[in-house]
Amino acid sequence: MNNALRRAATMIAGGMLFAVSHQAFADLSVVPLPEDFQTRMTVEKKYPMVLDGFTRLSDAEVQSFYSNKLGEPLKTTSDIGRFTLFYNVAGHPVKISVYQRGEWTEVSAMVSASADGEM
């Protein structure tokens, strides 16, 4: 095998290993969920990873749950009954949106690839 071909094969193999290890570094399990959480949708194969579902906890109880599990958020925003908590978990930006819908509260979480990624 000549040097150019060997170098190309090494670069391809290294890139694949990096991609696999980077993808495996975090997953949706970094987002704690209330005990009664019912998943409606997940997207886990690529970043940003998304999780959406419902809990019977109130929006205030959900916010308290995440403060207890992940600490105080880096930032909190609110808009017309929906609030969003921003965290950095295991080097990944995590955005958790909470919206009260009657007796159910919708919780949507997004995990981005790295702390450099935009939310």
Short mmCIF file of N, CA and C in Angstrom, two decimals:
data_model
loop_
_atom_site.label_atom_id
_atom_site.label_comp_id
_atom_site.label_asym_id
_atom_site.label_seq_id
_atom_site.Cartn_x
_atom_site.Cartn_y
_atom_site.Cartn_z
N MET A 1 0.86 -1.18 0.00
CA MET A 1 0.00 0.00 0.00
C MET A 1 0.91 1.24 0.00
N ASN A 2 0.67 2.16 -0.89
CA ASN A 2 1.52 3.34 -0.93
C ASN A 2 1.14 4.32 0.19
N ASN A 3 2.02 5.29 0.42
CA ASN A 3 1.83 6.22 1.54
C ASN A 3 0.56 7.06 1.43
N ALA A 4 0.22 7.53 0.24
CA ALA A 4 -0.97 8.36 0.06
C ALA A 4 -2.24 7.57 0.40
N LEU A 5 -2.30 6.33 -0.07
CA LEU A 5 -3.46 5.49 0.21
C LEU A 5 -3.53 5.16 1.71
N ARG A 6 -2.40 4.86 2.31
CA ARG A 6 -2.34 4.55 3.74
C ARG A 6 -2.80 5.77 4.56
N ARG A 7 -2.35 6.96 4.18
CA ARG A 7 -2.74 8.19 4.87
C ARG A 7 -4.25 8.42 4.74
N ALA A 8 -4.79 8.22 3.56
CA ALA A 8 -6.23 8.42 3.34
C ALA A 8 -7.04 7.43 4.17
N ALA A 9 -6.61 6.17 4.20
CA ALA A 9 -7.31 5.15 4.98
C ALA A 9 -7.26 5.49 6.48
N THR A 10 -6.13 5.97 6.94
CA THR A 10 -5.98 6.35 8.35
C THR A 10 -6.89 7.53 8.69
N MET A 11 -6.95 8.52 7.80
CA MET A 11 -7.81 9.68 8.05
C MET A 11 -9.29 9.28 8.09
N ILE A 12 -9.70 8.42 7.18
CA ILE A 12 -11.09 7.97 7.15
C ILE A 12 -11.43 7.19 8.41
N ALA A 13 -10.57 6.26 8.80
CA ALA A 13 -10.80 5.47 10.01
C ALA A 13 -10.83 6.36 11.25
N GLY A 14 -9.91 7.30 11.32
CA GLY A 14 -9.88 8.22 12.46
C GLY A 14 -11.13 9.07 12.53
N GLY A 15 -11.59 9.56 11.38
CA GLY A 15 -12.82 10.35 11.35
C GLY A 15 -14.02 9.56 11.79
N MET A 16 -14.09 8.30 11.38
CA MET A 16 -15.21 7.44 11.78
C MET A 16 -15.17 7.19 13.29
N LEU A 17 -14.01 6.92 13.84
CA LEU A 17 -13.88 6.69 15.28
C LEU A 17 -14.27 7.94 16.06
N PHE A 18 -13.83 9.12 15.57
CA PHE A 18 -14.19 10.37 16.23
C PHE A 18 -15.70 10.56 16.21
N ALA A 19 -16.32 10.34 15.08
CA ALA A 19 -17.77 10.52 14.94
C ALA A 19 -18.52 9.59 15.88
N VAL A 20 -18.11 8.34 15.95
CA VAL A 20 -18.78 7.38 16.82
C VAL A 20 -18.59 7.76 18.29
N SER A 21 -17.36 8.11 18.68
CA SER A 21 -17.12 8.44 20.09
C SER A 21 -17.81 9.75 20.45
N HIS A 22 -17.86 10.72 19.54
CA HIS A 22 -18.52 11.98 19.81
C HIS A 22 -20.02 11.77 19.97
N GLN A 23 -20.61 10.96 19.14
CA GLN A 23 -22.05 10.68 19.21
C GLN A 23 -22.38 9.96 20.50
N ALA A 24 -21.53 9.05 20.95
CA ALA A 24 -21.82 8.25 22.13
C ALA A 24 -21.58 9.02 23.42
N PHE A 25 -20.92 10.16 23.35
CA PHE A 25 -20.54 10.90 24.55
C PHE A 25 -21.76 11.33 25.35
N ALA A 26 -22.82 11.73 24.71
CA ALA A 26 -24.04 12.14 25.41
C ALA A 26 -25.24 11.60 24.67
N ASP A 27 -26.30 11.39 25.41
CA ASP A 27 -27.56 10.99 24.80
C ASP A 27 -28.68 11.59 25.63
N LEU A 28 -29.88 11.25 25.32
CA LEU A 28 -31.01 11.83 26.03
C LEU A 28 -31.08 11.43 27.49
N SER A 29 -30.30 10.43 27.90
CA SER A 29 -30.31 10.02 29.30
C SER A 29 -29.70 11.09 30.21
N VAL A 30 -29.03 12.11 29.65
CA VAL A 30 -28.50 13.20 30.48
C VAL A 30 -29.63 14.10 30.98
N VAL A 31 -30.84 13.94 30.43
CA VAL A 31 -31.99 14.74 30.84
C VAL A 31 -32.83 13.91 31.82
N PRO A 32 -32.83 14.28 33.10
CA PRO A 32 -33.68 13.54 34.06
C PRO A 32 -35.15 13.80 33.74
N LEU A 33 -35.99 12.82 34.02
CA LEU A 33 -37.42 12.94 33.73
C LEU A 33 -38.24 12.67 34.98
N PRO A 34 -39.34 13.40 35.15
CA PRO A 34 -40.25 13.10 36.27
C PRO A 34 -40.71 11.65 36.19
N GLU A 35 -41.02 11.09 37.34
CA GLU A 35 -41.38 9.67 37.43
C GLU A 35 -42.56 9.29 36.54
N ASP A 36 -43.54 10.17 36.41
CA ASP A 36 -44.73 9.84 35.62
C ASP A 36 -44.65 10.34 34.17
N PHE A 37 -43.46 10.72 33.71
CA PHE A 37 -43.29 11.26 32.36
C PHE A 37 -43.73 10.25 31.31
N GLN A 38 -44.53 10.71 30.36
CA GLN A 38 -44.97 9.87 29.25
C GLN A 38 -44.40 10.44 27.97
N THR A 39 -43.52 9.68 27.32
CA THR A 39 -42.86 10.14 26.11
C THR A 39 -43.82 10.16 24.94
N ARG A 40 -43.79 11.25 24.20
CA ARG A 40 -44.59 11.38 22.99
C ARG A 40 -43.71 11.23 21.75
N MET A 41 -42.47 11.76 21.82
CA MET A 41 -41.58 11.73 20.66
C MET A 41 -40.13 11.81 21.11
N THR A 42 -39.25 11.10 20.41
CA THR A 42 -37.81 11.23 20.61
C THR A 42 -37.10 11.23 19.25
N VAL A 43 -36.01 11.98 19.19
CA VAL A 43 -35.11 11.97 18.04
C VAL A 43 -33.72 11.81 18.64
N GLU A 44 -33.11 10.62 18.46
CA GLU A 44 -31.86 10.31 19.14
C GLU A 44 -30.69 10.02 18.22
N LYS A 45 -30.89 9.87 16.96
CA LYS A 45 -29.83 9.41 16.07
C LYS A 45 -28.80 10.48 15.73
N LYS A 46 -29.18 11.77 15.85
CA LYS A 46 -28.24 12.84 15.52
C LYS A 46 -28.57 14.07 16.35
N TYR A 47 -27.61 14.96 16.44
CA TYR A 47 -27.82 16.22 17.16
C TYR A 47 -28.57 17.21 16.30
N PRO A 48 -29.39 18.05 16.83
CA PRO A 48 -29.78 18.05 18.24
C PRO A 48 -30.74 16.89 18.53
N MET A 49 -30.54 16.27 19.69
CA MET A 49 -31.42 15.20 20.14
C MET A 49 -32.63 15.85 20.82
N VAL A 50 -33.81 15.29 20.58
CA VAL A 50 -35.04 15.91 21.08
C VAL A 50 -35.89 14.87 21.80
N LEU A 51 -36.51 15.30 22.89
CA LEU A 51 -37.42 14.48 23.67
C LEU A 51 -38.63 15.33 23.99
N ASP A 52 -39.83 14.77 23.81
CA ASP A 52 -41.05 15.51 24.10
C ASP A 52 -42.05 14.58 24.76
N GLY A 53 -42.75 15.09 25.76
CA GLY A 53 -43.75 14.28 26.43
C GLY A 53 -44.49 15.08 27.48
N PHE A 54 -45.22 14.37 28.37
CA PHE A 54 -46.08 15.01 29.35
C PHE A 54 -45.90 14.43 30.73
N THR A 55 -46.20 15.25 31.74
CA THR A 55 -46.23 14.83 33.14
C THR A 55 -47.44 15.49 33.80
N ARG A 56 -47.89 14.92 34.90
CA ARG A 56 -49.01 15.52 35.63
C ARG A 56 -48.51 16.56 36.64
N LEU A 57 -47.21 16.73 36.78
CA LEU A 57 -46.68 17.78 37.65
C LEU A 57 -47.06 19.14 37.07
N SER A 58 -47.23 20.14 37.93
CA SER A 58 -47.49 21.50 37.44
C SER A 58 -46.21 22.07 36.84
N ASP A 59 -46.34 23.16 36.11
CA ASP A 59 -45.15 23.77 35.53
C ASP A 59 -44.17 24.22 36.61
N ALA A 60 -44.67 24.72 37.74
CA ALA A 60 -43.81 25.12 38.86
C ALA A 60 -43.10 23.91 39.46
N GLU A 61 -43.82 22.77 39.56
CA GLU A 61 -43.21 21.55 40.09
C GLU A 61 -42.14 21.02 39.13
N VAL A 62 -42.37 21.14 37.83
CA VAL A 62 -41.37 20.70 36.85
C VAL A 62 -40.12 21.57 36.96
N GLN A 63 -40.31 22.88 37.08
CA GLN A 63 -39.16 23.77 37.22
C GLN A 63 -38.38 23.43 38.49
N SER A 64 -39.07 23.16 39.58
CA SER A 64 -38.43 22.76 40.83
C SER A 64 -37.70 21.42 40.67
N PHE A 65 -38.33 20.47 39.97
CA PHE A 65 -37.71 19.17 39.71
C PHE A 65 -36.36 19.34 39.02
N TYR A 66 -36.31 20.16 37.96
CA TYR A 66 -35.06 20.36 37.25
C TYR A 66 -34.04 21.15 38.05
N SER A 67 -34.49 22.09 38.87
CA SER A 67 -33.55 22.80 39.75
C SER A 67 -32.93 21.83 40.75
N ASN A 68 -33.72 20.89 41.27
CA ASN A 68 -33.20 19.89 42.21
C ASN A 68 -32.25 18.91 41.53
N LYS A 69 -32.56 18.50 40.30
CA LYS A 69 -31.75 17.50 39.60
C LYS A 69 -30.52 18.08 38.91
N LEU A 70 -30.66 19.27 38.30
CA LEU A 70 -29.56 19.83 37.50
C LEU A 70 -28.97 21.12 38.07
N GLY A 71 -29.54 21.62 39.15
CA GLY A 71 -29.08 22.88 39.73
C GLY A 71 -29.81 24.05 39.09
N GLU A 72 -29.39 25.22 39.46
CA GLU A 72 -30.01 26.42 38.90
C GLU A 72 -29.67 26.52 37.41
N PRO A 73 -30.65 26.86 36.57
CA PRO A 73 -30.36 26.98 35.15
C PRO A 73 -29.41 28.15 34.87
N LEU A 74 -28.65 28.03 33.77
CA LEU A 74 -27.77 29.11 33.35
C LEU A 74 -28.59 30.33 32.95
N LYS A 75 -29.79 30.05 32.41
CA LYS A 75 -30.68 31.11 31.94
C LYS A 75 -32.10 30.56 31.94
N THR A 76 -33.06 31.41 32.18
CA THR A 76 -34.48 31.05 32.10
C THR A 76 -35.19 32.12 31.28
N THR A 77 -36.01 31.68 30.34
CA THR A 77 -36.83 32.62 29.57
C THR A 77 -38.29 32.20 29.71
N SER A 78 -39.19 33.16 29.51
CA SER A 78 -40.62 32.82 29.54
C SER A 78 -41.34 33.62 28.46
N ASP A 79 -42.38 32.99 27.93
CA ASP A 79 -43.15 33.63 26.86
C ASP A 79 -44.55 33.03 26.83
N ILE A 80 -45.54 33.81 27.18
CA ILE A 80 -46.95 33.43 27.11
C ILE A 80 -47.22 32.04 27.72
N GLY A 81 -46.90 31.88 28.99
CA GLY A 81 -47.19 30.64 29.68
C GLY A 81 -46.19 29.52 29.51
N ARG A 82 -45.19 29.70 28.68
CA ARG A 82 -44.16 28.68 28.47
C ARG A 82 -42.86 29.23 29.03
N PHE A 83 -42.13 28.39 29.78
CA PHE A 83 -40.81 28.83 30.18
C PHE A 83 -39.78 27.82 29.71
N THR A 84 -38.56 28.32 29.52
CA THR A 84 -37.48 27.49 29.01
C THR A 84 -36.28 27.63 29.92
N LEU A 85 -35.72 26.48 30.30
CA LEU A 85 -34.54 26.42 31.16
C LEU A 85 -33.34 26.00 30.32
N PHE A 86 -32.23 26.68 30.51
CA PHE A 86 -31.01 26.38 29.76
C PHE A 86 -29.95 25.86 30.73
N TYR A 87 -29.37 24.70 30.40
CA TYR A 87 -28.34 24.07 31.23
C TYR A 87 -27.17 23.65 30.34
N ASN A 88 -26.07 23.33 30.99
CA ASN A 88 -24.95 22.66 30.34
C ASN A 88 -24.75 21.37 31.12
N VAL A 89 -24.99 20.23 30.46
CA VAL A 89 -24.91 18.92 31.12
C VAL A 89 -23.89 18.07 30.38
N ALA A 90 -22.87 17.62 31.06
CA ALA A 90 -21.82 16.77 30.47
C ALA A 90 -21.22 17.41 29.22
N GLY A 91 -21.06 18.73 29.25
CA GLY A 91 -20.46 19.44 28.13
C GLY A 91 -21.39 19.70 26.96
N HIS A 92 -22.67 19.45 27.15
CA HIS A 92 -23.66 19.65 26.08
C HIS A 92 -24.72 20.64 26.53
N PRO A 93 -25.05 21.61 25.67
CA PRO A 93 -26.16 22.51 25.99
C PRO A 93 -27.47 21.72 26.01
N VAL A 94 -28.26 21.96 27.05
CA VAL A 94 -29.56 21.31 27.19
C VAL A 94 -30.59 22.41 27.39
N LYS A 95 -31.63 22.37 26.57
CA LYS A 95 -32.72 23.34 26.65
C LYS A 95 -33.99 22.56 26.98
N ILE A 96 -34.66 22.96 28.07
CA ILE A 96 -35.88 22.28 28.52
C ILE A 96 -37.02 23.29 28.54
N SER A 97 -38.02 23.07 27.69
CA SER A 97 -39.19 23.95 27.62
C SER A 97 -40.36 23.29 28.34
N VAL A 98 -41.10 24.10 29.08
CA VAL A 98 -42.20 23.59 29.90
C VAL A 98 -43.44 24.44 29.63
N TYR A 99 -44.56 23.75 29.37
CA TYR A 99 -45.82 24.44 29.06
C TYR A 99 -46.98 23.72 29.73
N GLN A 100 -47.68 24.42 30.62
CA GLN A 100 -48.83 23.85 31.33
C GLN A 100 -50.02 23.78 30.39
N ARG A 101 -50.63 22.58 30.29
CA ARG A 101 -51.83 22.37 29.45
C ARG A 101 -52.88 21.68 30.30
N GLY A 102 -53.66 22.47 31.00
CA GLY A 102 -54.68 21.89 31.87
C GLY A 102 -54.03 21.09 32.98
N GLU A 103 -54.43 19.82 33.11
CA GLU A 103 -53.85 18.99 34.18
C GLU A 103 -52.55 18.32 33.77
N TRP A 104 -52.11 18.51 32.54
CA TRP A 104 -50.85 17.96 32.04
C TRP A 104 -49.87 19.09 31.77
N THR A 105 -48.60 18.79 31.90
CA THR A 105 -47.55 19.75 31.57
C THR A 105 -46.67 19.13 30.49
N GLU A 106 -46.53 19.83 29.38
CA GLU A 106 -45.67 19.36 28.29
C GLU A 106 -44.23 19.74 28.61
N VAL A 107 -43.33 18.77 28.44
CA VAL A 107 -41.90 18.99 28.64
C VAL A 107 -41.18 18.59 27.36
N SER A 108 -40.43 19.54 26.80
CA SER A 108 -39.64 19.28 25.59
C SER A 108 -38.19 19.58 25.92
N ALA A 109 -37.31 18.63 25.61
CA ALA A 109 -35.88 18.81 25.89
C ALA A 109 -35.08 18.65 24.61
N MET A 110 -34.03 19.46 24.48
CA MET A 110 -33.14 19.37 23.33
C MET A 110 -31.71 19.35 23.84
N VAL A 111 -30.93 18.35 23.37
CA VAL A 111 -29.51 18.24 23.71
C VAL A 111 -28.73 18.53 22.43
N SER A 112 -27.86 19.54 22.49
CA SER A 112 -27.03 19.90 21.32
C SER A 112 -25.68 19.21 21.41
N ALA A 113 -24.94 19.26 20.31
CA ALA A 113 -23.69 18.50 20.18
C ALA A 113 -22.61 18.92 21.16
N SER A 114 -22.39 20.21 21.36
CA SER A 114 -21.31 20.63 22.24
C SER A 114 -21.64 21.97 22.86
N ALA A 115 -20.85 22.35 23.84
CA ALA A 115 -21.06 23.62 24.52
C ALA A 115 -20.90 24.79 23.58
N ASP A 116 -20.24 24.59 22.43
CA ASP A 116 -20.07 25.65 21.45
C ASP A 116 -21.30 25.80 20.58
N GLY A 117 -22.21 24.80 20.58
CA GLY A 117 -23.38 24.81 19.71
C GLY A 117 -24.39 25.84 20.14
N GLU A 118 -25.14 26.34 19.19
CA GLU A 118 -26.18 27.33 19.46
C GLU A 118 -27.46 26.61 19.85
N MET A 119 -28.22 27.23 20.69
CA MET A 119 -29.53 26.72 21.10
C MET A 119 -30.60 27.49 20.39
#
